[in-house]
Every structure is written in structure tokens, then in C-alpha cells.
Amino acid sequence: MTQFRRRDFLKSSAAAALAGSSTFGALGRAFAADPVNFFAWSAGVDQVKAHVSAFEAKTGIKVSYGNAPWAQYRDTLVTKFVGKAPLDTLWVSDAWLPEWAEAGWLAPIDGYPQLTKYNSDVDDFSTKSMMWKGKQYGLTYYTDYMAFFYDEGMLQKAGIGAPPKTWDEVVQQSLKIKKAGLSEYPLMLSMARETWLIEFLSSLVFSHGGRFVDDAGAAVMQDKKKGAHEALTWIVNAVQKHKIVSPACVEIGELNGLKSFTSGQHAFAMLGRYRVRTLNDPKQSSIAGRVKQAMMPAGPNGKHATVGWNRFYGLTTAAAKDKAKAADTVKLIEWFGGKADGQYAFQKLMFLDVGSGFATKPLFKDPDIIKAYNQYSDIKMYEAQQKLAQKKDVVSPWFGEWDEVNGTAFQAAVIGKASVEDALKRSADTWNKLRRRA
Amino acid sequence: MSIRAGALRGVFGAPVSRYDQASAMWLLAPMLGVLLVVAVFPVLYSFWISLFDLRLTRPHRVPFVWFENYQEIFQDELFWQSVWRTTSFTLICVAAIMVIALAMALLLNEEFRGRRFLSAMLLVPWAIPYVANGLMWKWIYDSGYGALNGLLFQLDFIDKYMVWLGDQHKTLWLIANAFIWKEVPLATILVLVGLKSIPADLYSAARVDGANTWRRFVHITLPALRPSFMLVVIYETMMAIRHFDLFFILTEGGPAEASHVLAWHVYVETFRKLSFGTGSALAYIMALVTFFLAFWLIRTLGRKL
């Protein structure tokens, strides 16, 4: 047996190294360079991976992609930031922006015109949702709003020709449906304590022409003239007086609400706009084909406004500090949140594959999107309602803490444990206390 | 192969005596080290943290506030409400578990057809993880499609579906019911072990003396079961005070704080508000209360044994 000597080993190693460097030279940069660390919640994972691969192939920049479930996302990311884990870009919810920006974890993108140039294509409320203290912190990944849906078949059976335009009409039509024995609780409202609750409450307040806080950031929710009082009174009456909303609404989360509506138990529902795809899918809904979207009913002083939310690509401060890393990261953000190969490829992909909404106005004119959406809903209604969407006015560094109390206060009013005045006073007092402390 | 003590050498080469404390300490040192790192240090460190206004989302400003967190907690109305709810929940659960476990144990202590099968079935709730148990009860209690409403409706006890977890007056009772269902099997086994250990001679002698079933139960069974009762009371009290899973899965403290217990309060402060200073202080208060309660129970009940 021939012995493999130390000298032979060194020679062959050197030869292998030389061969490797020439053979894999093209891949050298991708594997040797520090990757761009991209973290997201576990939505559209296959689509993200495919788009990342296309980016790597196009630019030679390596991307390290990781994800965590939505429910644990905020905690996971805060822990990562505190622990200084490698993070360059990530999906951010508008609700966390002030908190993370104030903590110094996110960097503004105003200095990158290759990103801000897309603002002119994006709905105003969506861009505003990415701003904190006058600076923009990202590029939109997904945008949507709270929508008002109705079961056209049930309305026809009750002899109702058109959906309600005001909250008063919602009551009148619901009572008619109830009287006809078509539904015990015609309006489905999800009021369980979860992250969705503030979206439902905000849309009810905005559609009543109301605000939680004024432009200066002071609480106005307790003011009887500012809409929130009117909105909460309407909810309380709907549950306790008219009995058109189930008293169980305080234990019904968004997902259970969706299931309840798809089972045909209700005539009206407030749900995220993107849910219309499920609502009109015969495999998932017993009322498929009958669900239509209407403009959010208006309160006496309201104008069909609703709440919109935004999820976006944020740039971390750590990445922004390193010029080379920042340049690579900005390219990745643009690839996802802006145009890739001349089109809004990722937003379109996410819309067509999973139904995620977008704030990029040119996509409303995209023939593929129009064709796909009109199969289960009405693109014009989608666009018209989105124009009236408003960003949540309560998003602040103390939003999470306040939201805990506010959700509880609204629930207390709904179940009759507290009066509307007391509930809103508690919410306002908490807001002001947290604001002072900050 | 047997090893003679004299053949062993201590850590410094000296022969090991069976009573050599120093060598024993050296051998135990690695485990003590592990315990120091994973148990003692976190406990002491969390106390240290409780003296700071530490919010994870405000990393640049972490002031040392002495006992301000504790002071704030004691001034917080919600804290006292959660203490009261935790106390109610614990009393309801422990009392119900004791009564049901005793009844079940007495039943299983008798000879009858199917006893073994019933004993095996009894273990099923105990074997189900708490999260699965919570999800199961969520389905049962659901006001729209829950099994409880379905059953009561079919039996004509109700004419329309009821609100269960969404009703502030029922919530705590319903969560207690789910907790009791899960905990009764273990308590039954502990009581049953106590029952099996009572000498049959005592009952024979009592029968000879003319004692009826009730008197035999009161004067023989119950006193003999004291050790088992003590174990069950202490264990279940600790479990009920610290219980979190069902509150998280079934109600998230709602509706409108109707099930906002102490363990939930700790969770909200620590993991929702990410206020680690207050969360640590709350956890310390809870740990101290639990410790002193256990100490008191052991002393009080133990003295009567």
C-alpha cells in the first residue's frame, strides 16, 4: 500500500485550493462576502425564498433569510436587537415603528433616493405609516385596510336592495334581517383581545369621523364631539340594545369571526380586505359568490373612512452604519419593495399567490391583477376604499402599553361593566400618563 | 466487580473514606456549579433587574429605581384585583379538586366490575398537555360552535346558544372547571395511595365496635388521609396560583380583565409591555407569596399529622 506522505498532502491541498479559486471564482463574492441578513415573519415563505434566489443570481449578493411566526415576531426581534444579532433589513409593522425608531434600531431611508423615488407611486396613508418624526423608515411590503362586507343573498332574501351607507342603516337593515329570521346577529364584529382589535376599533372611530388623538398627540378619545365616543356608543347599543351583534363578540377573534361569517350566520362583517378571497372561495366558504364589499358605513359626521395598515422593509441602524453593507441592503430592499427588473414583481407575486394587498397605485392598472381580483371581488371598490384609508393615529412608542388598556376598556363598555364615558376616560388617562412618562 | 473503598483515591491522591466530606464536595462541585449558573444566578439576577426601570424597547435609558417598581405594583388597582381573582380561582380549584378526588378515590378503592378500566381512563386528562387541554376546552366553550352549547341545546336545557367565556361572570368558573378536570386524576391517585395504606384491621375493629359506614369514614378514613390531603392541598395550591396556560389560551385575561390573574399580570408586564423591571418585581412578589403560603401550609397541616 502506497503511503500518503505529509509532503504529498500539502502539495495536493495547494493544487485543490488553486483549482477551487479558479473554478468557483464566479461564486467567490457571493460566498465569501458577509451576507445581507433579512428577517421576516413566516408569510409567503416560498415566494420570499424564490425572490431572494433571483436577487442573489442577479447581483451576486448573498442573503441570509430567516423568519419567525407573526405571533412571536415583535418579541423575537426586540430580543435580537437587544442581543445585537446580525440584522440588516426586516419586515416591520407600522405599529412598532416609533418604538423601534426611538430605540435606535431602525435607520431612516431618506438618504437613499433609489428607495424614496417610489413614494410617488404609493398611497399617501401607506407612506405616512412608514414615517416617524418626519423621517421615512422603509419601503412598503404589504398594505391593507379594514373592509365592510355583506352577504348579498341574505340581503335580497330580506328584501334589501342596496348595502348600508351609514351605521344607522346598518342597524335598520340588521333589525329587518333579524325580524325575518335570517340571522340572529346580522353583524359580525370581532372584539377579542388580540392585535386585530385596534384595527376594528380604529375603523369604527374613523368612519364616525373620529380620532383617538389630535395632531399634537394629545388624547381626544374621551371628548364626546370627537367621534370615538359616538363609535363606542354605537357598538355598545348594537350589542346591548339592538342585539344585532353577538355579546360573544368579546371572545371572537378575527379568524373565528371569518369562520363565523363564511358559515352563513351573518349578513355583514368587518374584516381585513384581503379576506375577500377566502370569503368567495367555494372550498372555504358556504357563502362563496355572494360576498360583496361595500364602502365602510359612515357615522353622522363621518365619510366612509377606514383604517389602513402597513408592513414594510426597514433598514437597521447597524446596516446603515456600514457603507458597503448599507449599499447591498438597500439593493435588496429595492428588489422587494420597489421594482425588480422594471416592475413591482414581488408585490404582484404576493398579491396573485396569497392575496396580500398593496399600496402601489400602478398595480391597480395591472391587467393580471385586475383579472385575478375581479374573479372574486371588485377592483374598483378595492381602490376606492383604499383612497379613504387612514393610518392609525395612536401609533407611538407607548402604543403597545396603551393598547392593552384601551382594548380592555372598550370590552368593559361592550359587556356593560363600564359606561362608555368611563371606558374612554380610562383609555385617555392611560394615554396621557404614558405620553407624559415618555 | 466490587470496588473496595480503600482502593479509591481522592482528588488529591489521598485514600477516600466513606465519610470523606471534602471529596464528596469535590465530586458534587460540577453539579453545584451547574445549579449556581442555571438556578441561583438567574434568581438573584432577576431580583437585581427588579430594581431597575428596564424596558427592552428603551435600551438606552435604564435607571436604577430602588424599590419603585414594587411600590408602583402595590399602588396599582389592577394588581390587587388580580390578587383577588387568583385567590378566588385557587380556593375554587383546590376545594373542588379535594372533594372530587376523594369521591373518585373512594370509588376506585372498592371492588367492582370495570374498576381497572375506569382507573386507566382516569389518567387520560392528566396525560393531556396543558396547551392541548386549553385548546380542547376552547372548542367546548365556544359560543358559536362549541360542544357545550350543542349538548345543552340538544337536551333542551337552553333555547339558544349561550355566551360562555365572553361572560364576565362565568369566565373564571369555566377556566377553573378546565383546570380541575386536568388536575383531578393526580389528586385522586395521591388520595387513593393514602386509602390503600389504611390497615383493614382498623375497619374490622370498628365494625365489631358497631361503627356504621359514616362513622368509619369520619373517624378512620379521613384522619388517615391527612398526609395525602396535605400533599394535594400544597401541590394544587401552588399549581393554581401560578397557573397561566389556560388563561392564555382561553381568554387572554378577558373579557375586560374578568380573568386577569396574577400569572397573566406578570406575562403582560414582562412579555407584552416588555417591561422587565416591573415583570421581575411581580414575579418576585408571586414567588415570595407562594413560598410563604407553602411554608405556612406545611407547618399548619404538618403539625396536625
PDB file of C-alpha atoms in Angstrom, chain A residues 150-161 173-174 176-178 180-187 260-261 263-268 286-287 290-291:
ATOM      1  CA  TYR A 150     -72.112  41.887   3.123  1.00  0.00           C
ATOM      2  CA  ASP A 151     -73.878  38.712   2.065  1.00  0.00           C
ATOM      3  CA  GLU A 152     -75.820  39.855  -0.997  1.00  0.00           C
ATOM      4  CA  GLY A 153     -78.015  36.743  -0.938  1.00  0.00           C
ATOM      5  CA  MET A 154     -79.168  37.357   2.615  1.00  0.00           C
ATOM      6  CA  LEU A 155     -79.916  40.998   1.903  1.00  0.00           C
ATOM      7  CA  GLN A 156     -82.006  40.019  -1.115  1.00  0.00           C
ATOM      8  CA  LYS A 157     -83.941  37.477   0.934  1.00  0.00           C
ATOM      9  CA  ALA A 158     -84.715  40.229   3.430  1.00  0.00           C
ATOM     10  CA  GLY A 159     -85.895  42.483   0.605  1.00  0.00           C
ATOM     11  CA  ILE A 160     -82.969  44.884   0.920  1.00  0.00           C
ATOM     12  CA  GLY A 161     -81.829  46.281  -2.415  1.00  0.00           C
ATOM     13  CA  GLN A 173     -81.141  46.588   7.878  1.00  0.00           C
ATOM     14  CA  SER A 174     -79.891  44.282  10.618  1.00  0.00           C
ATOM     15  CA  LYS A 176     -85.039  43.785   9.341  1.00  0.00           C
ATOM     16  CA  ILE A 177     -82.863  40.707   8.732  1.00  0.00           C
ATOM     17  CA  LYS A 178     -83.254  39.670  12.345  1.00  0.00           C
ATOM     18  CA  ALA A 180     -87.114  37.946   9.003  1.00  0.00           C
ATOM     19  CA  GLY A 181     -85.386  35.180  10.985  1.00  0.00           C
ATOM     20  CA  LEU A 182     -82.410  35.099   8.629  1.00  0.00           C
ATOM     21  CA  SER A 183     -79.768  35.788  11.246  1.00  0.00           C
ATOM     22  CA  GLU A 184     -79.781  36.177  14.994  1.00  0.00           C
ATOM     23  CA  TYR A 185     -76.806  38.526  14.954  1.00  0.00           C
ATOM     24  CA  PRO A 186     -76.591  40.067  11.469  1.00  0.00           C
ATOM     25  CA  LEU A 187     -73.334  41.975  12.054  1.00  0.00           C
ATOM     26  CA  SER A 260     -68.453  32.512  11.519  1.00  0.00           C
ATOM     27  CA  PHE A 261     -69.162  34.769   8.541  1.00  0.00           C
ATOM     28  CA  SER A 263     -70.642  29.702   7.679  1.00  0.00           C
ATOM     29  CA  GLY A 264     -73.514  31.995   6.657  1.00  0.00           C
ATOM     30  CA  GLN A 265     -74.524  33.128  10.138  1.00  0.00           C
ATOM     31  CA  HIS A 266     -74.292  36.847   9.434  1.00  0.00           C
ATOM     32  CA  ALA A 267     -75.299  39.409   6.843  1.00  0.00           C
ATOM     33  CA  PHE A 268     -72.468  41.897   7.489  1.00  0.00           C
ATOM     34  CA  SER A 286     -70.501  28.398   2.308  1.00  0.00           C
ATOM     35  CA  ILE A 287     -71.438  31.912   1.141  1.00  0.00           C
ATOM     36  CA  ARG A 290     -72.445  36.117  -2.505  1.00  0.00           C
ATOM     37  CA  VAL A 291     -69.939  38.236  -0.609  1.00  0.00           C
TER      38      VAL A 291
END
